[in-house]
Tab-separated table of C-alpha atoms in Angstrom:
chain	number	residue	atom	x	y	z
A	1	MET	CA	338.343	67.651	188.984
A	2	LEU	CA	334.947	66.004	188.535
A	3	ASN	CA	335.443	64.163	191.833
A	4	ARG	CA	336.009	67.534	193.502
A	5	VAL	CA	332.748	68.778	192.002
A	6	ARG	CA	330.823	65.713	193.126
A	7	SER	CA	332.290	65.891	196.596
A	8	ALA	CA	331.339	69.555	196.970
A	9	VAL	CA	327.821	69.043	195.627
A	10	ALA	CA	327.267	66.011	197.850
A	11	HIS	CA	328.416	68.048	200.841
A	12	LEU	CA	326.143	70.872	199.762
A	13	VAL	CA	322.900	68.916	199.518
A	14	SER	CA	323.573	66.748	202.570
A	15	SER	CA	321.899	69.298	204.874
A	16	GLY	CA	318.226	70.057	204.786
A	17	GLY	CA	314.891	70.311	206.536
A	18	ALA	CA	311.471	71.811	206.434
A	19	PRO	CA	311.007	75.515	205.844
A	20	PRO	CA	310.455	77.577	208.948
A	21	SER	CA	306.855	78.124	209.944
A	22	ARG	CA	307.279	81.731	211.074
A	23	PRO	CA	309.604	84.631	210.211
A	24	LYS	CA	311.074	85.041	213.697
A	25	SER	CA	312.855	81.695	213.920
A	26	PRO	CA	316.243	81.177	215.589
A	27	ASP	CA	317.322	79.447	212.371
A	28	LEU	CA	316.939	82.724	210.442
A	29	PRO	CA	319.930	84.836	211.429
A	30	ASN	CA	319.759	87.337	208.577
A	31	ALA	CA	316.255	88.734	208.954
A	32	THR	CA	315.880	92.196	207.483
A	33	SER	CA	313.349	94.311	209.345
A	34	ALA	CA	311.972	97.731	208.537
A	35	PRO	CA	314.003	99.566	205.881
A	36	PRO	CA	316.063	102.670	206.593
A	37	ALA	CA	314.589	106.046	205.728
A	38	ALA	CA	317.260	106.770	203.121
A	39	PRO	CA	317.509	104.724	199.898
A	40	PRO	CA	320.079	101.900	199.802
A	41	GLN	CA	323.652	103.109	199.618
A	42	ALA	CA	326.565	101.255	198.136
A	43	PRO	CA	328.475	99.293	200.792
A	44	ARG	CA	332.128	99.448	201.546
A	45	SER	CA	333.585	96.006	201.905
A	46	PRO	CA	335.266	95.276	205.245
A	47	PRO	CA	339.030	94.962	205.088
A	48	ALA	CA	340.367	91.459	204.639
A	49	ARG	CA	343.924	90.834	205.780
A	50	ALA	CA	345.177	88.304	203.306
A	51	GLY	CA	348.795	88.667	204.378
A	52	SER	CA	351.062	90.324	206.882
A	53	GLY	CA	352.986	92.533	204.495
A	54	GLY	CA	352.023	96.091	203.572
A	55	ALA	CA	350.697	97.038	200.173
A	56	ALA	CA	350.395	100.160	198.100
A	57	PRO	CA	347.271	102.222	198.869
A	58	ALA	CA	345.729	101.632	195.458
A	59	ARG	CA	346.087	97.887	195.818
A	60	THR	CA	344.655	98.016	199.325
A	61	VAL	CA	341.516	99.714	198.016
A	62	GLU	CA	341.228	97.158	195.235
A	63	ALA	CA	341.670	94.250	197.597
A	64	ARG	CA	339.079	95.554	200.021
A	65	ALA	CA	336.587	96.083	197.237
A	66	SER	CA	337.065	92.676	195.603
A	67	PHE	CA	338.113	90.233	198.339
A	68	SER	CA	335.276	89.682	200.760
A	69	ARG	CA	333.243	86.555	201.181
A	70	PRO	CA	329.554	86.042	202.054
A	71	THR	CA	328.930	86.918	205.694
A	72	PHE	CA	327.105	83.649	206.410
A	73	LEU	CA	330.397	81.766	205.847
A	74	GLN	CA	331.658	83.401	209.073
A	75	LEU	CA	335.271	83.103	207.926
A	76	SER	CA	338.061	83.871	210.352
A	77	PRO	CA	341.218	85.663	209.130
A	78	GLY	CA	342.736	82.223	208.561
A	79	GLY	CA	339.635	81.142	206.688
A	80	LEU	CA	339.875	84.212	204.474
A	81	ARG	CA	343.444	83.303	203.607
A	82	ARG	CA	342.422	79.743	202.734
A	83	ALA	CA	339.515	81.054	200.652
A	84	ASP	CA	342.011	83.205	198.717
A	85	ASP	CA	344.552	80.401	198.188
A	86	HIS	CA	344.773	79.459	194.515
A	87	ALA	CA	346.987	76.470	195.276
A	88	GLY	CA	344.892	74.768	197.935
A	89	ARG	CA	341.501	75.799	196.523
A	90	ALA	CA	339.653	74.748	199.666
A	91	VAL	CA	335.891	74.324	199.391
A	92	GLN	CA	334.177	76.816	201.703
A	93	SER	CA	330.845	76.084	203.391
A	94	PRO	CA	328.962	77.613	206.341
A	95	PRO	CA	330.251	76.358	209.707
A	96	ASP	CA	328.303	73.710	211.596
A	97	THR	CA	327.404	75.907	214.566
A	98	GLY	CA	323.769	74.886	214.988
A	99	ARG	CA	322.482	78.128	213.437
A	100	ARG	CA	321.154	77.039	210.098
A	101	LEU	CA	320.462	79.242	207.105
A	102	PRO	CA	316.801	79.680	206.082
A	103	TRP	CA	315.221	76.457	204.882
A	104	SER	CA	318.410	74.592	205.879
A	105	THR	CA	320.156	76.062	202.875
A	106	GLY	CA	323.411	74.433	201.839
A	107	TYR	CA	326.234	76.342	200.197
A	108	ALA	CA	329.702	75.652	198.792
A	109	GLU	CA	332.250	77.724	196.880
A	110	VAL	CA	335.847	77.478	195.749
A	111	ILE	CA	338.206	80.097	194.325
A	112	ASN	CA	338.806	80.053	190.581
A	113	ALA	CA	341.872	78.450	189.053
A	114	GLY	CA	343.909	81.625	188.668
A	115	LYS	CA	341.474	83.480	186.411
A	116	SER	CA	341.493	86.480	188.750
A	117	ARG	CA	343.456	87.593	191.781
A	118	HIS	CA	340.515	87.114	194.165
A	119	ASN	CA	337.178	85.354	194.080
A	120	GLU	CA	334.952	87.940	192.386
A	121	ASP	CA	331.697	86.098	193.101
A	122	GLN	CA	329.269	86.671	195.943
A	123	ALA	CA	326.182	85.104	197.480
A	124	CYS	CA	323.354	86.239	199.706
A	125	CYS	CA	320.740	84.505	201.874
A	126	GLU	CA	318.177	86.709	203.629
A	127	VAL	CA	314.763	86.814	205.250
A	128	VAL	CA	313.156	90.148	204.393
A	129	TYR	CA	310.114	91.801	205.959
A	130	VAL	CA	308.062	94.167	203.785
A	131	GLU	CA	305.774	96.739	205.338
A	132	GLY	CA	303.107	98.281	203.139
A	133	ARG	CA	303.528	101.857	201.982
A	134	ARG	CA	299.896	102.737	201.334
A	135	SER	CA	296.444	101.239	201.221
A	136	VAL	CA	294.638	100.598	197.963
A	137	SER	CA	292.329	103.524	198.713
A	138	GLY	CA	295.299	105.867	198.674
A	139	ALA	CA	295.230	106.712	202.382
A	140	PRO	CA	298.586	106.346	204.160
A	141	ARG	CA	298.731	103.138	206.158
A	142	GLU	CA	299.545	103.171	209.855
A	143	PRO	CA	302.737	101.162	210.484
A	144	SER	CA	301.808	97.690	211.648
A	145	ARG	CA	303.955	94.594	211.457
A	146	GLY	CA	300.876	92.431	211.348
A	147	GLN	CA	299.945	93.761	207.906
A	148	GLY	CA	303.280	93.159	206.226
A	149	LEU	CA	304.751	90.324	204.200
A	150	CYS	CA	307.879	88.244	204.626
A	151	PHE	CA	309.845	86.774	201.751
A	152	TYR	CA	312.863	84.504	201.629
A	153	TYR	CA	315.699	85.415	199.331
A	154	TRP	CA	318.729	83.661	197.857
A	155	GLY	CA	321.151	85.193	195.367
A	156	LEU	CA	324.264	84.197	193.427
A	157	PHE	CA	326.359	86.886	191.759
A	158	ASP	CA	329.036	85.721	189.338
A	159	GLY	CA	331.448	88.636	189.053
A	160	HIS	CA	333.829	89.462	186.224
A	161	ALA	CA	336.415	92.189	185.599
A	162	GLY	CA	336.369	92.972	189.327
A	163	GLY	CA	334.339	92.068	192.391
A	164	GLY	CA	332.686	95.418	193.109
A	165	ALA	CA	329.453	94.831	191.183
A	166	ALA	CA	328.849	91.402	192.716
A	167	GLU	CA	329.621	92.749	196.189
A	168	MET	CA	327.187	95.653	195.779
A	169	ALA	CA	324.415	93.495	194.324
A	170	SER	CA	324.727	90.912	197.111
A	171	ARG	CA	324.129	93.615	199.708
A	172	LEU	CA	321.490	95.751	198.025
A	173	LEU	CA	319.415	93.895	195.420
A	174	HIS	CA	317.043	92.348	197.972
A	175	ARG	CA	316.470	95.828	199.410
A	176	HIS	CA	315.412	97.092	195.997
A	177	ILE	CA	313.014	94.135	195.730
A	178	ARG	CA	311.593	95.047	199.127
A	179	GLU	CA	311.050	98.658	198.041
A	180	GLN	CA	309.207	97.501	194.917
A	181	LEU	CA	306.937	95.221	196.963
A	182	LYS	CA	305.866	97.916	199.432
A	183	ASP	CA	302.995	99.112	197.237
A	184	LEU	CA	301.826	95.515	196.774
A	185	VAL	CA	301.542	94.326	200.384
A	186	GLU	CA	297.783	94.868	200.688
A	187	ILE	CA	297.096	93.934	197.063
A	188	LEU	CA	298.880	90.576	197.285
A	189	GLN	CA	296.893	89.629	200.389
A	190	ASP	CA	293.571	90.536	198.771
A	191	PRO	CA	291.957	87.688	196.764
A	192	LEU	CA	290.350	90.220	194.412
A	193	PRO	CA	292.136	91.136	191.144
A	194	PRO	CA	294.719	93.925	191.443
A	195	PRO	CA	293.364	97.460	191.000
A	196	LEU	CA	294.112	99.149	187.714
A	197	CYS	CA	295.489	102.279	189.424
A	198	LEU	CA	296.838	103.150	192.843
A	199	LEU	CA	295.009	106.330	193.813
A	200	SER	CA	297.039	109.350	194.809
A	201	THR	CA	296.373	111.238	198.012
A	202	PRO	CA	293.950	114.112	197.233
A	203	GLY	CA	295.858	117.298	196.486
A	204	ALA	CA	299.173	115.462	196.127
A	205	PRO	CA	301.357	116.040	193.061
A	206	GLY	CA	300.274	113.800	190.253
A	207	SER	CA	296.641	113.513	191.351
A	208	SER	CA	294.044	114.341	188.707
A	209	ASP	CA	290.358	114.242	188.049
A	210	SER	CA	289.594	111.245	185.864
A	211	SER	CA	286.523	113.004	184.484
A	212	GLN	CA	288.832	115.371	182.625
A	213	LEU	CA	290.615	112.526	180.824
A	214	VAL	CA	289.209	112.073	177.328
A	215	GLY	CA	290.410	109.567	174.791
A	216	PRO	CA	289.300	106.912	172.293
A	217	GLN	CA	287.613	103.962	173.991
A	218	SER	CA	286.853	101.705	171.025
A	219	CYS	CA	289.988	99.610	171.493
A	220	TRP	CA	289.461	99.248	175.250
A	221	SER	CA	286.353	97.079	175.218
A	222	SER	CA	287.741	94.947	178.055
A	223	GLN	CA	290.466	95.212	180.649
A	224	LYS	CA	293.482	92.928	180.511
A	225	GLU	CA	293.698	90.384	183.274
A	226	VAL	CA	296.625	91.020	185.606
A	227	THR	CA	297.505	88.416	188.210
A	228	HIS	CA	299.154	88.854	191.595
A	229	GLU	CA	301.973	86.659	190.337
A	230	SER	CA	302.715	89.048	187.477
A	231	LEU	CA	302.934	91.937	189.960
A	232	VAL	CA	305.695	90.142	191.865
A	233	VAL	CA	307.496	89.380	188.606
A	234	GLY	CA	307.310	93.052	187.655
A	235	ALA	CA	308.624	94.092	191.068
A	236	ILE	CA	311.654	91.835	190.659
A	237	GLU	CA	312.307	93.085	187.135
A	238	ASN	CA	312.140	96.719	188.243
A	239	ALA	CA	314.437	95.972	191.177
A	240	PHE	CA	317.109	94.631	188.803
A	241	GLN	CA	316.877	97.779	186.702
A	242	LEU	CA	317.119	100.072	189.745
A	243	MET	CA	320.112	98.099	191.020
A	244	ASP	CA	321.862	98.542	187.686
A	245	GLU	CA	321.079	102.272	187.637
A	246	GLN	CA	322.488	102.661	191.144
A	247	MET	CA	325.690	100.944	190.042
A	248	ALA	CA	325.958	103.418	187.171
A	249	ARG	CA	325.577	106.383	189.518
A	250	GLU	CA	327.953	105.176	192.206
A	251	ARG	CA	330.523	103.177	190.262
A	252	ARG	CA	333.345	105.673	190.870
A	253	GLY	CA	332.897	106.723	194.473
A	254	HIS	CA	332.240	103.217	195.770
A	255	GLN	CA	334.711	101.176	193.685
A	256	VAL	CA	331.925	99.357	191.794
A	257	GLU	CA	334.206	97.849	189.196
A	258	GLY	CA	333.284	95.163	186.685
A	259	GLY	CA	329.931	93.470	186.359
A	260	CYS	CA	328.150	90.323	187.441
A	261	CYS	CA	325.604	87.774	186.365
A	262	ALA	CA	322.736	87.549	188.854
A	263	LEU	CA	320.649	84.511	189.758
A	264	VAL	CA	318.030	85.242	192.419
A	265	VAL	CA	315.299	83.196	194.106
A	266	VAL	CA	312.394	84.764	196.006
A	267	TYR	CA	309.881	82.682	197.965
A	268	LEU	CA	306.681	84.623	198.627
A	269	LEU	CA	303.145	83.465	199.459
A	270	GLY	CA	303.678	79.858	198.421
A	271	LYS	CA	305.441	80.557	195.125
A	272	VAL	CA	309.103	80.462	194.115
A	273	TYR	CA	310.296	83.163	191.715
A	274	VAL	CA	313.597	82.413	189.957
A	275	ALA	CA	315.125	85.450	188.242
A	276	ASN	CA	318.163	84.961	186.023
A	277	ALA	CA	320.266	87.581	184.253
A	278	GLY	CA	323.379	85.868	182.908
A	279	ASP	CA	324.716	82.376	182.314
A	280	SER	CA	324.063	80.849	185.732
A	281	ARG	CA	321.475	78.110	186.056
A	282	ALA	CA	318.814	76.844	188.466
A	283	ILE	CA	317.118	73.451	188.561
A	284	ILE	CA	314.541	71.839	190.813
A	285	VAL	CA	314.846	68.123	191.524
A	286	ARG	CA	311.340	66.869	192.337
A	287	ASN	CA	310.761	63.149	192.954
A	288	GLY	CA	313.825	62.380	190.842
A	289	GLU	CA	312.673	64.595	187.955
A	290	ILE	CA	314.826	67.548	186.896
A	291	ILE	CA	312.899	70.748	186.216
A	292	PRO	CA	314.857	73.625	184.603
A	293	MET	CA	314.067	76.948	186.263
A	294	SER	CA	316.220	79.210	184.109
A	295	ARG	CA	317.986	79.490	180.782
A	296	GLU	CA	321.400	80.911	180.034
A	297	PHE	CA	321.809	84.247	178.281
A	298	THR	CA	324.869	84.200	176.039
A	299	PRO	CA	325.810	85.787	172.694
A	300	GLU	CA	324.488	82.660	170.991
A	301	THR	CA	321.130	82.453	172.773
A	302	GLU	CA	320.505	86.189	172.341
A	303	ARG	CA	321.983	86.586	168.875
A	304	GLN	CA	318.788	87.892	167.297
A	305	ARG	CA	318.166	90.479	170.026
A	306	LEU	CA	321.729	91.774	169.693
A	307	GLN	CA	321.585	91.860	165.900
A	308	LEU	CA	318.242	93.668	165.936
A	309	LEU	CA	319.654	96.362	168.206
A	310	GLY	CA	322.677	96.739	165.936
A	311	PHE	CA	320.357	97.012	162.925
A	312	LEU	CA	318.083	99.615	164.531
A	313	LYS	CA	320.935	101.658	166.046
A	314	PRO	CA	323.975	101.264	163.765
A	315	GLU	CA	325.715	104.116	165.607
A	316	LEU	CA	326.272	101.694	168.501
A	317	LEU	CA	328.513	99.669	166.190
A	318	GLY	CA	330.811	102.654	165.676
A	319	GLY	CA	331.635	101.719	162.100
A	320	GLU	CA	333.798	98.901	163.507
A	321	PHE	CA	331.270	96.038	163.569
A	322	THR	CA	328.568	94.541	161.377
A	323	HIS	CA	325.329	93.228	162.836
A	324	LEU	CA	325.295	90.378	160.302
A	325	GLU	CA	326.641	86.938	161.188
A	326	PHE	CA	328.816	84.852	158.885
A	327	PRO	CA	330.173	81.312	159.411
A	328	ARG	CA	333.675	82.831	159.629
A	329	ARG	CA	335.402	86.172	159.224
A	330	VAL	CA	334.954	87.543	155.718
A	331	GLN	CA	338.191	88.058	153.769
A	332	PRO	CA	338.861	91.019	151.422
A	333	LYS	CA	339.440	88.623	148.523
A	334	GLU	CA	335.830	87.435	148.885
A	335	LEU	CA	334.308	90.804	147.948
A	336	GLY	CA	331.622	90.296	145.316
A	337	GLN	CA	331.222	86.593	146.087
A	338	ARG	CA	328.100	85.061	147.622
A	339	MET	CA	328.535	83.785	151.181
A	340	LEU	CA	326.300	82.296	153.854
A	341	TYR	CA	324.969	84.792	156.407
A	342	ARG	CA	322.265	85.308	159.044
A	343	ASP	CA	320.389	88.500	159.906
A	344	HIS	CA	318.389	89.392	163.020
A	345	ASN	CA	315.129	88.035	161.559
A	346	MET	CA	316.602	84.671	160.506
A	347	THR	CA	317.025	81.357	162.294
A	348	GLY	CA	318.414	79.652	159.197
A	349	TRP	CA	321.125	80.627	156.729
A	350	ALA	CA	321.042	82.168	153.260
A	351	TYR	CA	323.491	83.554	150.675
A	352	LYS	CA	324.260	87.207	150.075
A	353	LYS	CA	326.746	89.147	147.969
A	354	ILE	CA	329.683	90.283	150.076
A	355	GLU	CA	330.023	94.060	150.230
A	356	LEU	CA	332.655	96.322	151.753
A	357	GLU	CA	330.869	96.808	155.113
A	358	ASP	CA	330.701	93.022	155.532
A	359	LEU	CA	334.475	93.052	156.130
A	360	ARG	CA	333.893	94.598	159.562
A	361	PHE	CA	334.154	92.422	162.638
A	362	PRO	CA	330.850	90.660	163.456
A	363	LEU	CA	328.862	91.873	166.440
A	364	VAL	CA	328.461	88.255	167.607
A	365	CYS	CA	331.344	85.902	166.953
A	366	GLY	CA	332.475	82.462	168.095
A	367	GLU	CA	330.413	79.594	169.443
A	368	GLY	CA	329.903	77.815	172.737
A	369	LYS	CA	331.966	79.165	175.632
A	370	LYS	CA	334.055	81.145	173.118
A	371	ALA	CA	331.108	83.186	171.827
A	372	ARG	CA	331.598	86.917	172.416
A	373	VAL	CA	329.776	90.226	171.978
A	374	MET	CA	332.021	92.718	170.196
A	375	ALA	CA	334.884	90.236	170.691
A	376	THR	CA	334.895	91.111	174.402
A	377	ILE	CA	332.313	89.591	176.759
A	378	GLY	CA	330.663	86.172	176.836
A	379	VAL	CA	327.409	87.044	178.652
A	380	THR	CA	324.603	89.296	177.486
A	381	ARG	CA	322.646	89.974	180.669
A	382	GLY	CA	323.733	91.055	184.118
A	383	LEU	CA	324.411	94.019	186.359
A	384	GLY	CA	327.172	96.604	186.059
A	385	ASP	CA	329.748	96.689	183.228
A	386	HIS	CA	329.093	100.412	182.767
A	387	ASN	CA	332.774	101.083	182.052
A	388	LEU	CA	333.271	98.142	179.696
A	389	ARG	CA	334.780	99.109	176.343
A	390	VAL	CA	335.819	97.226	173.230
A	391	CYS	CA	339.486	96.297	173.411
A	392	SER	CA	341.710	99.080	172.016
A	393	SER	CA	338.643	101.244	171.461
A	394	THR	CA	336.373	103.688	173.280
A	395	LEU	CA	333.241	101.967	171.970
A	396	PRO	CA	330.954	101.064	174.934
A	397	ILE	CA	329.467	97.570	175.154
A	398	LYS	CA	326.861	98.287	177.832
A	399	PRO	CA	324.078	99.249	175.351
A	400	PHE	CA	324.018	95.625	174.187
A	401	LEU	CA	323.897	94.164	177.714
A	402	SER	CA	320.507	93.874	179.379
A	403	CYS	CA	320.010	94.090	183.139
A	404	PHE	CA	316.515	92.605	182.988
A	405	PRO	CA	316.153	89.028	184.214
A	406	GLU	CA	313.920	86.276	182.957
A	407	VAL	CA	311.639	85.296	185.841
A	408	ARG	CA	310.124	81.826	186.110
A	409	VAL	CA	307.531	80.902	188.713
A	410	TYR	CA	307.090	77.596	190.525
A	411	ASP	CA	303.959	77.095	192.639
A	412	LEU	CA	304.862	74.874	195.583
A	413	THR	CA	301.219	74.233	196.419
A	414	GLN	CA	300.552	72.490	193.113
A	415	TYR	CA	302.921	69.545	193.577
A	416	GLU	CA	303.722	66.776	196.007
A	417	HIS	CA	307.300	66.806	197.277
A	418	CYS	CA	309.507	64.277	198.998
A	419	PRO	CA	312.326	64.916	201.526
A	420	ASP	CA	315.027	64.602	198.850
A	421	ASP	CA	313.614	67.375	196.662
A	422	VAL	CA	316.018	70.269	196.229
A	423	LEU	CA	316.562	73.515	194.371
A	424	VAL	CA	320.110	73.861	193.063
A	425	LEU	CA	321.585	77.190	191.989
A	426	GLY	CA	324.992	77.273	190.349
A	427	THR	CA	327.188	79.619	188.383
A	428	ASP	CA	328.595	78.562	185.031
A	429	GLY	CA	331.700	77.194	186.750
A	430	LEU	CA	329.600	74.311	188.047
A	431	TRP	CA	327.567	73.636	184.931
A	432	ASP	CA	330.582	73.836	182.609
A	433	VAL	CA	331.990	70.624	184.080
A	434	THR	CA	328.925	68.681	185.175
A	435	SER	CA	325.389	68.066	183.965
A	436	ASP	CA	322.021	68.400	185.666
A	437	CYS	CA	321.841	64.617	186.073
A	438	GLU	CA	325.321	64.433	187.602
A	439	VAL	CA	324.447	67.133	190.131
A	440	HIS	CA	321.307	65.209	191.018
A	441	SER	CA	323.115	61.869	191.373
A	442	SER	CA	325.826	63.465	193.525
A	443	GLY	CA	323.299	64.096	196.281
A	444	PRO	CA	322.520	61.678	199.139
A	445	SER	CA	320.282	58.675	198.487
A	446	SER	CA	317.946	59.660	201.307
A	447	GLY	CA	317.385	63.221	202.455
A	448	PRO	CA	317.146	64.689	205.931
A	449	GLY	CA	313.377	64.461	205.838
A	450	GLY	CA	313.448	60.647	206.158
A	451	PRO	CA	312.652	58.559	209.241
A	452	GLY	CA	312.634	60.640	212.394
A	453	HIS	CA	312.183	63.916	210.535
A	454	THR	CA	309.156	65.858	209.393
A	455	PRO	CA	309.318	65.907	205.575
A	456	GLY	CA	309.849	69.413	204.278
A	457	PRO	CA	308.127	70.414	201.027
A	458	TRP	CA	311.311	71.747	199.505
A	459	LEU	CA	315.013	72.329	200.206
A	460	ALA	CA	316.652	75.442	198.739
A	461	SER	CA	320.376	75.039	198.198
A	462	PRO	CA	322.176	77.944	196.556
A	463	GLN	CA	325.758	77.194	195.611
A	464	GLN	CA	328.624	79.049	194.023
A	465	GLN	CA	331.112	76.917	192.081
A	466	ALA	CA	332.793	79.269	189.597
A	467	GLY	CA	336.223	77.811	190.351
A	468	PHE	CA	335.367	74.337	189.055
A	469	ARG	CA	336.101	75.493	185.529
A	470	GLY	CA	339.703	74.534	186.327
């Protein structure tokens, strides 16, 4: 199995090149131009004919919603069947047709080892143009492509309990990011600090006379410094929240079943923004050094946040769970004894007297890959999961799951890069069976930016390897 991983990763990072110098390049097939007037709507997956026989209508709807692969793979009907074959488990990569993905992106995926009927994961690679919505002065801006911004976008969506959430996020999340950046187009291109307020058009709803605002000023002796970088981070964070809210609204009519972890990369104005909500991982390999660009959000890593929420809102536990953690399940015969425990404000352990409510099932249980929230789900951040309930109960789990990503920023202009440098994105299926160093060593000894090539500053290589769990 490890040889299969190494082979796929080596194939993945074997392509590369310099980033394109302009948005309208023939190597950028997925450019997204001006947005539609209406807000993004949930997509309906195209039908995929996985076999010649007929199926019941309900199953046909389920298959269409869950079995579709990234469009840049350009899979034929035969390719779709191979991608859905649990026995062969063929590694899928974009075809070598001469039309490269942005920044010579490499990609590889393989279906899981029977964990679900179809591959529930998705990926996205886009070039997105953002046109400003208004000027800083508040006056509406005349449409002009010369005043806009272009960003490059890569996304991995590790689906679970159905493919609908990952499918929807792969098609719409970058559009939400674009909408959030519209107010920032002029601000991000202005070297001056961002304005404190965006002025409303005179007479428009929400406009007010600042002279009528009275309040204490003693604690506002100086204004906090806000950077352009933090505005982009905030735009990405808000986009994740809006995507999750849209899934909640449209989960029934558009077959948005299940949930997904989301790992997204945005390149804008010389900086790389890596946003992670889930247990996927991103690393940058720079001059042989491995630089982590994300951390995994699991019941173990977010134990204290989960316990604090259970402590502050005990009604979310439904009288079935305790927010306290114990080394093992407490037994009735241990009532009155003193046992080790941890609360939300503790990193170490202490002893407490066991009481009746301590016999409830712990909110966070297990360790490693077996750690679970409410004995149900092994990730604590992501999109969707609005219908997720505790097994044999009506107790919802969504209140404990956060849709907000952690965003890390990497400034490309601050470092020297060599042709072999690469950004690797992978779902937990890759990282469960291989380490950062093994992924690095699986790549070619000399990159495509060697002799005869212009060295590119960076190679972005999203990959989706959930099936390597085996």
